Short mmCIF file of C-alpha atoms in Angstrom, two decimals:
data_model
loop_
_atom_site.label_atom_id
_atom_site.label_comp_id
_atom_site.label_asym_id
_atom_site.label_seq_id
_atom_site.Cartn_x
_atom_site.Cartn_y
_atom_site.Cartn_z
CA MET B 1 83.14 117.68 146.94
CA THR B 2 84.94 120.84 147.93
CA ALA B 3 86.19 123.36 145.39
CA ALA B 4 89.76 122.17 146.03
CA LEU B 5 88.86 118.65 144.93
CA ASP B 6 87.35 120.02 141.72
CA ALA B 7 90.52 121.90 140.77
CA PRO B 8 92.48 121.09 137.57
CA GLY B 9 95.06 118.42 138.25
CA VAL B 10 92.90 116.95 141.03
CA ALA B 11 89.63 116.19 139.26
CA LEU B 12 89.24 114.78 135.75
CA ASN B 13 87.46 116.86 133.15
CA SER B 14 85.91 115.17 130.13
CA ALA B 15 86.35 118.22 127.89
CA ALA B 16 90.08 118.29 128.67
CA LEU B 17 90.44 114.60 127.83
CA ILE B 18 88.54 115.01 124.58
CA ALA B 19 90.86 117.90 123.68
CA LEU B 20 93.85 115.56 124.03
CA ARG B 21 92.96 114.07 120.64
CA GLY B 22 94.79 116.91 118.94
CA VAL B 23 97.77 116.56 121.26
CA ALA B 24 97.96 112.81 120.62
CA LEU B 25 97.83 113.10 116.85
CA ASN B 26 100.33 115.95 116.64
CA ALA B 27 102.99 114.56 118.98
CA ASP B 28 106.23 115.08 117.06
CA ALA B 29 108.42 112.20 118.13
CA ALA B 30 110.42 109.91 115.89
CA PRO B 31 109.01 106.36 116.19
CA VAL B 32 111.16 104.10 118.37
CA LEU B 33 110.03 100.49 118.03
CA ALA B 34 112.59 99.03 120.44
CA ALA B 35 111.76 101.08 123.52
CA LEU B 36 109.17 98.60 124.73
CA PRO B 37 108.83 95.04 123.41
CA GLY B 38 105.98 94.44 121.00
CA GLY B 39 105.25 97.96 119.77
CA PHE B 40 101.80 98.60 118.41
CA ALA B 41 101.24 96.98 115.01
CA THR B 42 101.28 99.17 111.93
CA ARG B 43 99.19 98.77 108.79
CA ARG B 44 99.99 95.89 106.47
CA LYS B 45 98.92 95.12 102.93
CA GLY B 46 96.30 92.41 102.61
CA HIS B 47 92.81 91.68 101.32
CA GLY B 48 90.62 94.20 103.09
CA LEU B 49 88.47 96.92 101.55
CA GLU B 50 90.59 100.03 102.10
CA VAL B 51 93.11 100.82 99.35
CA ALA B 52 96.67 100.93 100.70
CA SER B 53 98.58 101.69 97.46
CA THR B 54 98.84 100.95 93.74
CA ARG B 55 101.66 99.32 91.81
CA GLU B 56 102.37 98.05 88.32
CA TYR B 57 100.72 94.82 87.27
CA ALA B 58 102.80 91.64 87.64
CA VAL B 59 102.04 88.24 86.14
CA GLY B 60 99.68 86.40 88.43
CA ASP B 61 97.96 89.48 89.91
CA ASP B 62 94.18 89.36 90.21
CA LEU B 63 92.75 91.33 87.27
CA ARG B 64 89.74 92.25 89.40
CA HIS B 65 92.09 94.60 91.29
CA LEU B 66 93.05 96.66 88.24
CA ASP B 67 93.16 100.39 88.94
CA ARG B 68 91.53 101.87 85.84
CA GLY B 69 92.38 105.46 86.66
CA THR B 70 96.11 104.89 87.19
CA THR B 71 96.25 102.53 84.20
CA ALA B 72 94.64 105.13 81.90
CA ARG B 73 96.85 107.91 83.24
CA THR B 74 100.16 106.06 82.87
CA GLY B 75 99.41 103.79 79.93
CA ARG B 76 100.61 100.77 81.94
CA LEU B 77 98.56 98.24 83.88
CA HIS B 78 98.35 99.00 87.62
CA VAL B 79 96.64 97.06 90.39
CA ARG B 80 95.40 98.15 93.78
CA GLN B 81 96.77 96.80 97.05
CA PHE B 82 94.35 96.75 99.94
CA GLN B 83 94.62 97.36 103.66
CA GLU B 84 94.68 94.12 105.65
CA GLU B 85 91.62 93.76 107.86
CA ARG B 86 92.61 93.18 111.48
CA ASP B 87 90.58 93.69 114.63
CA ARG B 88 92.91 95.58 116.92
CA VAL B 89 91.54 95.84 120.45
CA THR B 90 93.24 97.82 123.21
CA LEU B 91 92.06 97.64 126.82
CA LEU B 92 93.12 100.68 128.84
CA ILE B 93 93.58 99.86 132.54
CA ALA B 94 93.51 102.89 134.84
CA ASP B 95 94.71 102.58 138.43
CA PHE B 96 92.49 104.90 140.48
CA ARG B 97 93.18 103.21 143.82
CA PRO B 98 93.77 105.54 146.82
CA ALA B 99 97.57 105.61 146.46
CA MET B 100 97.21 107.32 143.06
CA PHE B 101 95.42 110.38 144.45
CA TRP B 102 98.35 112.60 145.23
CA GLY B 103 100.83 114.82 143.44
CA VAL B 104 103.15 117.62 144.47
CA ARG B 105 103.32 119.55 141.21
CA ARG B 106 101.10 119.73 138.12
CA ALA B 107 98.62 116.93 138.71
CA PHE B 108 97.71 113.91 140.80
CA ARG B 109 99.23 110.67 139.55
CA SER B 110 95.68 109.47 138.88
CA VAL B 111 95.07 112.41 136.53
CA ALA B 112 98.40 111.81 134.76
CA ALA B 113 97.47 108.12 134.33
CA ALA B 114 94.13 109.10 132.79
CA GLU B 115 95.82 111.57 130.43
CA ALA B 116 98.38 109.01 129.28
CA LEU B 117 95.73 106.38 128.62
CA THR B 118 93.58 108.91 126.77
CA LEU B 119 96.52 109.81 124.52
CA VAL B 120 97.04 106.12 123.73
CA GLY B 121 93.32 105.60 123.20
CA TRP B 122 92.97 108.42 120.68
CA ASN B 123 95.79 106.95 118.62
CA VAL B 124 94.14 103.52 118.73
CA VAL B 125 90.76 104.66 117.41
CA GLU B 126 92.37 106.93 114.81
CA SER B 127 94.27 103.92 113.45
CA GLY B 128 91.05 101.93 113.15
CA GLY B 129 91.15 99.94 116.40
CA ARG B 130 88.69 99.46 119.22
CA VAL B 131 89.31 100.69 122.75
CA GLY B 132 87.85 99.74 126.13
CA LEU B 133 88.45 100.60 129.79
CA LEU B 134 88.96 98.84 133.09
CA ALA B 135 89.31 101.37 135.91
CA LEU B 136 90.27 100.13 139.39
CA THR B 137 88.90 102.15 142.31
CA ALA B 138 88.32 101.68 146.04
CA ALA B 139 84.59 101.72 145.27
CA GLY B 140 84.90 98.91 142.74
CA PRO B 141 85.83 98.58 139.06
CA VAL B 142 84.33 100.67 136.27
CA ILE B 143 84.20 99.08 132.82
CA ALA B 144 83.63 100.30 129.26
CA MET B 145 83.50 97.53 126.69
CA PRO B 146 85.73 97.92 123.61
CA ARG B 147 84.24 99.95 120.78
CA GLY B 148 85.69 101.67 117.75
CA ARG B 149 85.81 105.16 116.33
CA THR B 150 85.24 108.41 118.21
CA ARG B 151 82.11 107.03 119.88
CA GLY B 152 84.16 104.31 121.53
CA MET B 153 86.72 106.77 122.84
CA LEU B 154 84.01 109.07 124.18
CA ASP B 155 82.53 106.10 126.07
CA VAL B 156 85.95 105.40 127.57
CA ILE B 157 86.42 109.03 128.60
CA GLY B 158 82.98 109.15 130.22
CA ALA B 159 83.67 105.97 132.18
CA MET B 160 87.13 107.22 133.15
CA VAL B 161 85.77 110.51 134.54
CA GLN B 162 83.09 108.60 136.46
CA ALA B 163 85.62 106.15 137.88
CA HIS B 164 88.04 108.88 138.90
CA ALA B 165 85.34 110.83 140.73
CA SER B 166 84.18 107.64 142.46
CA GLY B 167 87.71 106.71 143.51
CA LEU B 168 88.50 110.20 144.76
CA ALA B 169 85.27 110.33 146.78
CA ALA B 170 85.97 106.91 148.31
CA MET B 171 89.47 107.98 149.31
CA VAL B 172 88.26 111.25 150.88
CA ASN B 173 85.61 109.30 152.79
CA GLY B 174 88.22 107.11 154.45
CA GLN B 175 88.75 104.19 152.06
CA VAL B 176 92.53 104.58 151.95
CA ASP B 177 93.67 100.96 151.72
CA ASP B 178 94.71 99.73 148.30
CA THR B 179 93.36 96.44 147.04
CA PRO B 180 96.37 94.55 145.60
CA LEU B 181 96.84 95.35 141.94
CA ASP B 182 97.12 91.69 140.94
CA GLN B 183 93.57 91.13 142.18
CA GLY B 184 92.26 94.11 140.23
CA LEU B 185 93.76 92.78 137.02
CA ALA B 186 91.86 89.50 137.33
CA ARG B 187 89.04 90.87 135.15
CA ALA B 188 91.33 91.88 132.29
CA ASP B 189 91.43 88.51 130.56
CA ARG B 190 87.63 88.41 130.43
CA LEU B 191 87.34 91.90 128.94
CA ALA B 192 90.11 91.71 126.34
CA PRO B 193 89.96 89.06 123.59
CA PRO B 194 93.02 87.01 122.64
CA GLY B 195 95.46 89.14 120.68
CA ALA B 196 94.42 92.35 122.43
CA GLU B 197 96.78 94.93 123.87
CA LEU B 198 96.54 95.87 127.54
CA VAL B 199 97.92 99.26 128.58
CA ILE B 200 98.22 99.54 132.37
CA ALA B 201 98.83 103.01 133.85
CA SER B 202 99.68 102.76 137.54
CA GLY B 203 102.13 103.72 140.25
CA PHE B 204 102.30 99.98 140.99
CA ASP B 205 101.86 100.60 144.71
CA ALA B 206 100.58 97.54 146.59
CA PRO B 207 101.22 95.28 143.59
CA GLY B 208 100.32 92.07 145.40
CA THR B 209 102.42 88.94 145.61
CA GLY B 210 101.01 87.56 142.36
CA LEU B 211 101.52 90.52 139.99
CA SER B 212 104.32 88.86 138.04
CA ASP B 213 102.30 85.67 137.61
CA ARG B 214 99.23 87.67 136.60
CA LEU B 215 101.12 89.61 133.93
CA ASN B 216 102.75 86.43 132.64
CA ALA B 217 99.35 84.77 132.34
CA LEU B 218 97.93 87.76 130.45
CA ALA B 219 100.97 87.80 128.16
CA ARG B 220 100.32 84.27 126.93
CA ARG B 221 97.54 85.44 124.61
CA ARG B 222 97.66 89.23 124.92
CA SER B 223 100.24 92.02 124.96
CA PRO B 224 100.52 93.90 128.28
CA ARG B 225 102.23 97.32 128.26
CA LEU B 226 103.14 99.07 131.52
CA LEU B 227 103.15 102.81 132.18
CA LEU B 228 104.74 103.68 135.53
CA ILE B 229 103.23 106.98 136.71
CA THR B 230 105.55 108.80 139.12
CA ASP B 231 106.09 112.22 140.61
CA ALA B 232 109.80 112.98 140.58
CA GLU B 233 109.64 115.64 143.29
CA ALA B 234 108.20 113.12 145.73
CA GLY B 235 111.39 111.11 145.41
CA ASP B 236 113.06 113.63 147.73
CA LEU B 237 110.79 112.55 150.59
CA PRO B 238 111.37 109.48 152.76
CA ARG B 239 108.94 106.75 151.79
CA GLY B 240 105.93 106.61 154.09
CA ARG B 241 102.31 107.63 154.73
CA TYR B 242 101.97 111.39 155.06
CA PRO B 243 99.01 113.18 156.73
CA ILE B 244 97.19 115.76 154.60
CA ARG B 245 94.53 118.15 155.92
CA LEU B 246 91.63 118.82 153.56
CA PRO B 247 89.97 122.27 153.32
CA ASP B 248 87.01 121.03 155.40
CA GLY B 249 89.31 120.04 158.27
CA ARG B 250 89.37 116.30 157.66
CA ARG B 251 92.69 114.45 157.57
CA ILE B 252 93.76 111.70 155.21
CA ARG B 253 97.04 109.87 154.66
CA VAL B 254 98.75 109.25 151.32
CA HIS B 255 101.80 107.23 150.25
CA LEU B 256 104.75 109.43 149.27
CA GLY B 257 108.45 109.27 148.60
CA GLY B 258 111.13 106.66 148.61
CA GLN B 259 111.85 106.45 144.89
CA ASP B 260 113.70 108.85 142.62
CA HIS B 261 112.61 108.48 138.99
CA ARG B 262 114.52 111.47 137.62
CA GLN B 263 117.29 109.40 136.08
CA ALA B 264 117.80 109.65 132.32
CA ASP B 265 116.63 106.10 131.62
CA PRO B 266 112.89 106.32 130.83
CA LEU B 267 112.37 102.59 131.36
CA ARG B 268 112.15 100.57 134.57
CA GLN B 269 111.46 96.97 135.49
CA ILE B 270 108.12 96.17 137.13
CA ALA B 271 107.36 92.56 138.04
CA GLY B 272 109.93 91.41 135.52
CA ARG B 273 108.54 93.53 132.69
CA THR B 274 109.66 96.77 131.09
CA ALA B 275 107.63 99.86 132.00
CA LEU B 276 107.75 103.33 130.49
CA VAL B 277 108.22 105.96 133.21
CA LEU B 278 105.94 109.00 132.96
CA ASP B 279 106.27 111.94 135.35
CA ALA B 280 102.95 113.41 136.54
CA GLY B 281 104.67 116.78 136.93
CA GLU B 282 105.53 117.06 133.24
CA ALA B 283 103.34 118.87 130.71
CA VAL B 284 100.91 116.62 128.90
CA GLU B 285 102.57 117.50 125.57
CA GLN B 286 105.81 115.96 126.85
CA THR B 287 103.91 112.84 127.91
CA ALA B 288 102.45 112.64 124.39
CA ARG B 289 105.91 112.77 122.86
CA ARG B 290 107.18 110.02 125.15
CA LEU B 291 104.23 107.82 124.27
CA ALA B 292 104.56 108.52 120.55
CA ALA B 293 108.13 107.25 120.68
CA VAL B 294 106.96 103.90 122.06
CA PHE B 295 103.38 103.19 121.05
CA VAL B 296 103.63 103.31 117.28
CA ALA B 297 100.26 103.48 115.55
CA GLU B 298 100.21 104.37 111.87
CA ARG B 299 96.94 106.19 111.30
CA ALA B 300 95.05 106.97 108.16
CA ALA B 301 96.06 110.13 106.35
#
C-alpha cells in the first residue's frame, strides 16, 4: 500500500484501538436508557459468586450468606447479596465493504465504524461480557469468536485491523461493488447465541431487499442495535459515484452525497429500526459520549 493509504483516518491501527479503552471507560455522559430500545442490561442481584452488596438480615435469609465482618462491626446481623451470573455476549458487526472507504474530514467511515465498535466492545468486556466480531469485506468475512476479558477484546481488535486492511486492499484493486448487506448478515445468527446483542456499524449502503426481514429474524432471539456511520460534509454533494485519483495514478469511484445527517435528532430509521447516527468527522471522544448515552453497561468498580 502507498503511504497515503497508511495514514491515520485511512488505515486502522491496533495501538490506537487498544488506547480507546480509556476513552470508553471515561466517557462522561448521563445514561439515557430510552434512546434506543433495549439498552444494554445492567447488573442485577442474584446467586452468583461476586458480592454485589450487604444488607441487614431478614427472616428467611440464608444463614450461609452471613457477612461476619459487617455483623461484627455493626453488632447487627448482615447478609451478602451476590451478583447474578449471566452470560452476556455481544457480536460486533463491522461493515468494511467498499462504500465505507471514504471520508472528507477526520476519518473514513470504515475507520469511524471500527472506533465505535471498539468503544462498545471495551465496555462489554469491562462489564464482564464476551465480545466477538463479524467483519464484512469485499474479500470475504473475517470472524473472531466471542471471548471475554481483555484477551477477547484484543482478538477482536486484531481481526478488525486485518479485515480493514483486506477490505481496503480489495477496494483499491478494483473490487468496488458492494455485496448486499442483508446477505452479509446471514452469518450473524450462527455466530451469536440466543440472547446475544448484535451491534452493526454501517453506512447501510446497498442494504439489499431483505434487510428488514433479516433484522426482524435476528431480533426474534437476539437484540440488534444499529449504528449509522455518516459524514455530514458529504451531505452537501449530490448523491452519486465520484472518481478519486490515488497517489500512484490509479482511479477508483466511491459513493458520496445525497443525505444530510446534520440535523439535531441523533436517531434515524433504518429498515424499520432505530439507528444511532454517528458522524465520522467528529472526534472519537464525542462518539464515546454519544455511545455512553445509549449503550448502558454498568461495570465493576
